[in-house]
Amino acid sequence: MVSGKNHWLFLIHSWLPLLCVLNVLHASQSNVDNRTETNVSPYQYILDLLDGTRHGYNKKIRPGYYQGAPTNVSCAIHVNDLEKVDDLLMEYSMNVYFRQSWKDERLKFIGNETLQLHYSLVDKLWLPDLYFNNGRQSKVHDFPVPNYLLRVSPDGTILFSQRVTLNLACYMDLANFPLDTQACPLMFGSYGMTQEHLVSSWRSNSPIALDMEIAEQLPLFVLTGYRHDICTDMYYTGTYVPLWQLFLFECDILFQKTYWLLC
């Protein structure tokens, strides 16, 4: 016969796995129910998630990790200003809005409107580790506050935009100067996440925005066009999926003649 003590131990070990499952289901249901609480606004719900007051979000874990799927990041660039093309330093500079968008199921909420979040919450979010491959210097503008735009939609889609000034390498072939044409690249992608973990892509609608009137103000060169694409890079550390854009410049012969006459 089983003694009274052993009988209780047997019952505890028998029911313990079922109790654990029920506890997980209850916690999951509570998390869903919290989204529909009438006394909690969608904004407050997102704040509680990011502050850790409400269980369910960890910025150290990327979206899709537990599903075994890569995080898809959609990108777009709006060029505010082409500042210079320097054929001596082999570089060019521009000021851009760098926009990234991805979906995080953990940030879903009940509502019909996209939320505009405070810029300080950027530090509490998981962010893609995108960097500019041919960047020499970059500056994220922070006056009078960090120039961030941060929005989250009811389905968990995040839009993150930042204003950045970039100095980018552009190795030029000046053999045909002053009748030369230069193709200056803008390349960016994940620094540490391979294609199994993060896949970047151009936004389907208007991935590149640039006012050609801005380009006409450049000295020495004239912007004649631009195009974008996606590629695959293989390194010792793995395979990455960077994006690139080419800006096509031609030498401004009229400016060059005027410059050398004045000299």
GROMACS .gro file of C-alpha atoms in nm:
model
  263
    1MET     CA    1   0.000   0.000   0.000
    2VAL     CA    2   0.100   0.361  -0.056
    3SER     CA    3   0.148   0.555   0.266
    4GLY     CA    4  -0.038   0.881   0.322
    5LYS     CA    5   0.276   1.091   0.263
    6ASN     CA    6   0.368   0.907  -0.053
    7HIS     CA    7   0.008   0.931  -0.169
    8TRP     CA    8   0.019   1.312  -0.151
    9LEU     CA    9   0.356   1.322  -0.324
   10PHE     CA   10   0.214   1.103  -0.601
   11LEU     CA   11  -0.081   1.339  -0.648
   12ILE     CA   12   0.140   1.647  -0.654
   13HIS     CA   13   0.375   1.500  -0.917
   14SER     CA   14   0.079   1.383  -1.123
   15TRP     CA   15  -0.103   1.716  -1.127
   16LEU     CA   16   0.197   1.951  -1.135
   17PRO     CA   17   0.244   1.948  -1.519
   18LEU     CA   18  -0.128   2.013  -1.572
   19LEU     CA   19  -0.122   2.302  -1.323
   20CYS     CA   20   0.175   2.457  -1.506
   21VAL     CA   21  -0.008   2.438  -1.839
   22LEU     CA   22  -0.321   2.592  -1.689
   23ASN     CA   23  -0.111   2.871  -1.537
   24VAL     CA   24   0.047   2.953  -1.876
   25LEU     CA   25  -0.294   2.954  -2.046
   26HIS     CA   26  -0.430   3.181  -1.774
   27ALA     CA   27  -0.139   3.424  -1.809
   28SER     CA   28  -0.181   3.427  -2.188
   29GLN     CA   29  -0.555   3.488  -2.157
   30SER     CA   30  -0.493   3.762  -1.902
   31ASN     CA   31  -0.252   3.933  -2.143
   32VAL     CA   32  -0.519   3.927  -2.416
   33ASP     CA   33  -0.786   4.044  -2.176
   34ASN     CA   34  -0.564   4.335  -2.068
   35ARG     CA   35  -0.580   4.471  -2.423
   36THR     CA   36  -0.955   4.506  -2.394
   37GLU     CA   37  -0.967   4.666  -2.049
   38THR     CA   38  -1.192   4.969  -2.074
   39ASN     CA   39  -0.983   5.162  -1.821
   40VAL     CA   40  -0.654   5.116  -2.011
   41SER     CA   41  -0.597   5.326  -2.322
   42PRO     CA   42  -0.395   5.180  -2.614
   43TYR     CA   43  -0.119   5.432  -2.546
   44GLN     CA   44  -0.101   5.333  -2.178
   45TYR     CA   45  -0.100   4.966  -2.275
   46ILE     CA   46   0.205   5.020  -2.501
   47LEU     CA   47   0.377   5.226  -2.231
   48ASP     CA   48   0.322   4.950  -1.976
   49LEU     CA   49   0.467   4.692  -2.214
   50LEU     CA   50   0.778   4.897  -2.288
   51ASP     CA   51   0.828   4.993  -1.922
   52GLY     CA   52   0.802   4.630  -1.812
   53THR     CA   53   0.495   4.698  -1.598
   54ARG     CA   54   0.302   4.456  -1.818
   55HIS     CA   55   0.456   4.121  -1.909
   56GLY     CA   56   0.517   4.032  -2.273
   57TYR     CA   57   0.794   4.249  -2.423
   58ASN     CA   58   1.172   4.221  -2.417
   59LYS     CA   59   1.371   4.454  -2.642
   60LYS     CA   60   1.666   4.213  -2.641
   61ILE     CA   61   1.462   3.961  -2.841
   62ARG     CA   62   1.385   4.040  -3.202
   63PRO     CA   63   1.035   4.000  -3.352
   64GLY     CA   64   0.981   3.652  -3.496
   65TYR     CA   65   1.257   3.489  -3.292
   66TYR     CA   66   1.035   3.234  -3.118
   67GLN     CA   67   0.860   3.154  -3.448
   68GLY     CA   68   1.194   3.079  -3.614
   69ALA     CA   69   1.130   3.341  -3.883
   70PRO     CA   70   1.356   3.632  -3.986
   71THR     CA   71   1.251   3.986  -3.906
   72ASN     CA   72   1.155   4.174  -4.223
   73VAL     CA   73   1.256   4.540  -4.224
   74SER     CA   74   1.120   4.769  -4.495
   75CYS     CA   75   1.331   5.078  -4.570
   76ALA     CA   76   1.290   5.411  -4.746
   77ILE     CA   77   1.504   5.722  -4.784
   78HIS     CA   78   1.393   6.080  -4.834
   79VAL     CA   79   1.682   6.302  -4.944
   80ASN     CA   80   1.650   6.652  -4.794
   81ASP     CA   81   1.974   6.791  -4.927
   82LEU     CA   82   2.274   6.691  -5.137
   83GLU     CA   83   2.543   6.894  -4.971
   84LYS     CA   84   2.857   6.823  -5.176
   85VAL     CA   85   3.038   6.589  -5.413
   86ASP     CA   86   3.410   6.604  -5.343
   87ASP     CA   87   3.633   6.458  -5.616
   88LEU     CA   88   3.949   6.520  -5.410
   89LEU     CA   89   3.838   6.333  -5.097
   90MET     CA   90   3.638   6.084  -5.306
   91GLU     CA   91   3.322   6.131  -5.102
   92TYR     CA   92   2.980   6.297  -5.105
   93SER     CA   93   2.744   6.420  -4.835
   94MET     CA   94   2.368   6.427  -4.792
   95ASN     CA   95   2.099   6.493  -4.535
   96VAL     CA   96   1.821   6.232  -4.528
   97TYR     CA   97   1.517   6.097  -4.346
   98PHE     CA   98   1.606   5.731  -4.293
   99ARG     CA   99   1.282   5.535  -4.247
  100GLN     CA  100   1.250   5.176  -4.125
  101SER     CA  101   0.938   4.970  -4.067
  102TRP     CA  102   0.884   4.622  -3.922
  103LYS     CA  103   0.610   4.422  -3.753
  104ASP     CA  104   0.624   4.318  -3.388
  105GLU     CA  105   0.332   4.095  -3.285
  106ARG     CA  106   0.406   4.169  -2.918
  107LEU     CA  107   0.297   4.531  -2.965
  108LYS     CA  108  -0.049   4.459  -3.105
  109PHE     CA  109  -0.331   4.648  -2.936
  110ILE     CA  110  -0.705   4.693  -2.966
  111GLY     CA  111  -0.782   5.016  -3.152
  112ASN     CA  112  -0.831   5.181  -3.489
  113GLU     CA  113  -0.569   5.456  -3.481
  114THR     CA  114  -0.191   5.454  -3.521
  115LEU     CA  115  -0.018   5.581  -3.207
  116GLN     CA  116   0.245   5.856  -3.218
  117LEU     CA  117   0.498   5.763  -2.950
  118HIS     CA  118   0.736   5.992  -2.762
  119TYR     CA  119   1.090   5.998  -2.902
  120SER     CA  120   1.237   5.879  -2.568
  121LEU     CA  121   1.068   5.540  -2.613
  122VAL     CA  122   1.312   5.456  -2.894
  123ASP     CA  123   1.556   5.337  -2.627
  124LYS     CA  124   1.300   5.084  -2.500
  125LEU     CA  125   1.232   4.921  -2.837
  126TRP     CA  126   1.406   4.646  -3.028
  127LEU     CA  127   1.570   4.819  -3.325
  128PRO     CA  128   1.729   4.680  -3.643
  129ASP     CA  129   2.110   4.703  -3.638
  130LEU     CA  130   2.134   4.868  -3.981
  131TYR     CA  131   2.451   5.057  -4.067
  132PHE     CA  132   2.588   5.235  -4.376
  133ASN     CA  133   2.854   5.014  -4.533
  134ASN     CA  134   3.036   5.296  -4.716
  135GLY     CA  135   2.978   5.556  -4.446
  136ARG     CA  136   3.277   5.759  -4.331
  137GLN     CA  137   3.091   5.979  -4.086
  138SER     CA  138   2.730   6.009  -3.977
  139LYS     CA  139   2.535   6.235  -3.748
  140VAL     CA  140   2.187   6.180  -3.606
  141HIS     CA  141   2.041   6.526  -3.543
  142ASP     CA  142   1.934   6.597  -3.186
  143PHE     CA  143   1.845   6.968  -3.167
  144PRO     CA  144   1.636   7.072  -2.987
  145VAL     CA  145   1.545   6.706  -2.923
  146PRO     CA  146   1.644   6.383  -3.104
  147ASN     CA  147   1.498   6.402  -3.454
  148TYR     CA  148   1.299   6.079  -3.431
  149LEU     CA  149   0.955   5.986  -3.554
  150LEU     CA  150   0.806   5.679  -3.388
  151ARG     CA  151   0.465   5.524  -3.458
  152VAL     CA  152   0.298   5.191  -3.385
  153SER     CA  153  -0.014   5.058  -3.558
  154PRO     CA  154  -0.281   4.829  -3.405
  155ASP     CA  155  -0.133   4.527  -3.587
  156GLY     CA  156   0.208   4.591  -3.428
  157THR     CA  157   0.370   4.758  -3.730
  158ILE     CA  158   0.637   5.008  -3.622
  159LEU     CA  159   0.756   5.308  -3.822
  160PHE     CA  160   1.088   5.456  -3.709
  161SER     CA  161   1.231   5.758  -3.891
  162GLN     CA  162   1.543   5.956  -3.807
  163ARG     CA  163   1.712   6.258  -3.961
  164VAL     CA  164   2.072   6.180  -4.049
  165THR     CA  165   2.361   6.358  -4.221
  166LEU     CA  166   2.595   6.118  -4.400
  167ASN     CA  167   2.947   6.141  -4.540
  168LEU     CA  168   2.981   5.852  -4.785
  169ALA     CA  169   3.277   5.712  -4.976
  170CYS     CA  170   3.256   5.737  -5.354
  171TYR     CA  171   3.562   5.616  -5.543
  172MET     CA  172   3.566   5.806  -5.871
  173ASP     CA  173   3.728   5.739  -6.207
  174LEU     CA  174   3.849   6.078  -6.330
  175ALA     CA  175   4.020   5.951  -6.646
  176ASN     CA  176   3.765   6.130  -6.864
  177PHE     CA  177   3.752   6.453  -6.661
  178PRO     CA  178   3.580   6.690  -6.726
  179LEU     CA  179   3.352   6.468  -6.936
  180ASP     CA  180   3.324   6.204  -6.666
  181THR     CA  181   3.019   6.039  -6.512
  182GLN     CA  182   3.034   5.911  -6.154
  183ALA     CA  183   2.813   5.653  -5.980
  184CYS     CA  184   2.816   5.712  -5.605
  185PRO     CA  185   2.670   5.433  -5.391
  186LEU     CA  186   2.466   5.440  -5.073
  187MET     CA  187   2.482   5.094  -4.914
  188PHE     CA  188   2.330   4.980  -4.587
  189GLY     CA  189   2.224   4.660  -4.414
  190SER     CA  190   2.241   4.462  -4.092
  191TYR     CA  191   2.579   4.461  -3.921
  192GLY     CA  192   2.541   4.145  -3.714
  193MET     CA  193   2.226   3.962  -3.827
  194THR     CA  194   2.248   3.722  -4.120
  195GLN     CA  195   1.960   3.657  -4.358
  196GLU     CA  196   1.834   3.383  -4.127
  197HIS     CA  197   1.760   3.651  -3.868
  198LEU     CA  198   1.696   3.978  -4.053
  199VAL     CA  199   1.597   4.056  -4.412
  200SER     CA  200   1.593   4.417  -4.529
  201SER     CA  201   1.399   4.534  -4.834
  202TRP     CA  202   1.301   4.857  -5.007
  203ARG     CA  203   0.953   4.987  -4.931
  204SER     CA  204   0.716   4.891  -5.212
  205ASN     CA  205   0.585   5.245  -5.269
  206SER     CA  206   0.824   5.539  -5.318
  207PRO     CA  207   1.134   5.386  -5.159
  208ILE     CA  208   1.344   5.685  -5.270
  209ALA     CA  209   1.229   6.045  -5.261
  210LEU     CA  210   1.444   6.328  -5.393
  211ASP     CA  211   1.362   6.672  -5.527
  212MET     CA  212   1.571   6.718  -5.841
  213GLU     CA  213   1.575   7.094  -5.781
  214ILE     CA  214   1.795   7.028  -5.478
  215ALA     CA  215   2.046   6.848  -5.699
  216GLU     CA  216   2.070   7.147  -5.935
  217GLN     CA  217   2.231   7.352  -5.658
  218LEU     CA  218   2.542   7.133  -5.647
  219PRO     CA  219   2.870   7.287  -5.765
  220LEU     CA  220   3.103   7.090  -5.994
  221PHE     CA  221   2.855   6.806  -6.058
  222VAL     CA  222   2.499   6.762  -6.181
  223LEU     CA  223   2.278   6.479  -6.058
  224THR     CA  224   2.139   6.302  -6.365
  225GLY     CA  225   1.952   6.015  -6.200
  226TYR     CA  226   1.945   5.745  -5.935
  227ARG     CA  227   1.840   5.383  -5.897
  228HIS     CA  228   1.813   5.126  -5.620
  229ASP     CA  229   1.840   4.751  -5.577
  230ILE     CA  230   1.903   4.471  -5.329
  231CYS     CA  231   2.193   4.228  -5.318
  232THR     CA  232   2.341   3.941  -5.120
  233ASP     CA  233   2.682   3.958  -4.952
  234MET     CA  234   2.864   3.650  -4.827
  235TYR     CA  235   3.123   3.684  -4.552
  236TYR     CA  236   3.303   3.448  -4.316
  237THR     CA  237   3.036   3.528  -4.054
  238GLY     CA  238   2.743   3.444  -4.283
  239THR     CA  239   2.520   3.576  -4.563
  240TYR     CA  240   2.369   3.924  -4.537
  241VAL     CA  241   2.106   4.108  -4.743
  242PRO     CA  242   2.211   4.475  -4.782
  243LEU     CA  243   2.035   4.741  -4.987
  244TRP     CA  244   2.207   4.983  -5.220
  245GLN     CA  245   2.130   5.296  -5.415
  246LEU     CA  246   2.335   5.465  -5.687
  247PHE     CA  247   2.340   5.840  -5.747
  248LEU     CA  248   2.461   5.928  -6.098
  249PHE     CA  249   2.659   6.251  -6.135
  250GLU     CA  250   2.802   6.425  -6.441
  251CYS     CA  251   3.063   6.696  -6.432
  252ASP     CA  252   2.918   7.046  -6.470
  253ILE     CA  253   3.131   7.166  -6.762
  254LEU     CA  254   2.995   7.521  -6.751
  255PHE     CA  255   3.081   7.551  -6.383
  256GLN     CA  256   3.425   7.404  -6.442
  257LYS     CA  257   3.502   7.655  -6.722
  258THR     CA  258   3.386   7.945  -6.507
  259TYR     CA  259   3.590   7.819  -6.211
  260TRP     CA  260   3.916   7.783  -6.406
  261LEU     CA  261   3.870   8.121  -6.580
  262LEU     CA  262   3.829   8.290  -6.242
  263CYS     CA  263   4.137   8.113  -6.111
   0.00000   0.00000   0.00000
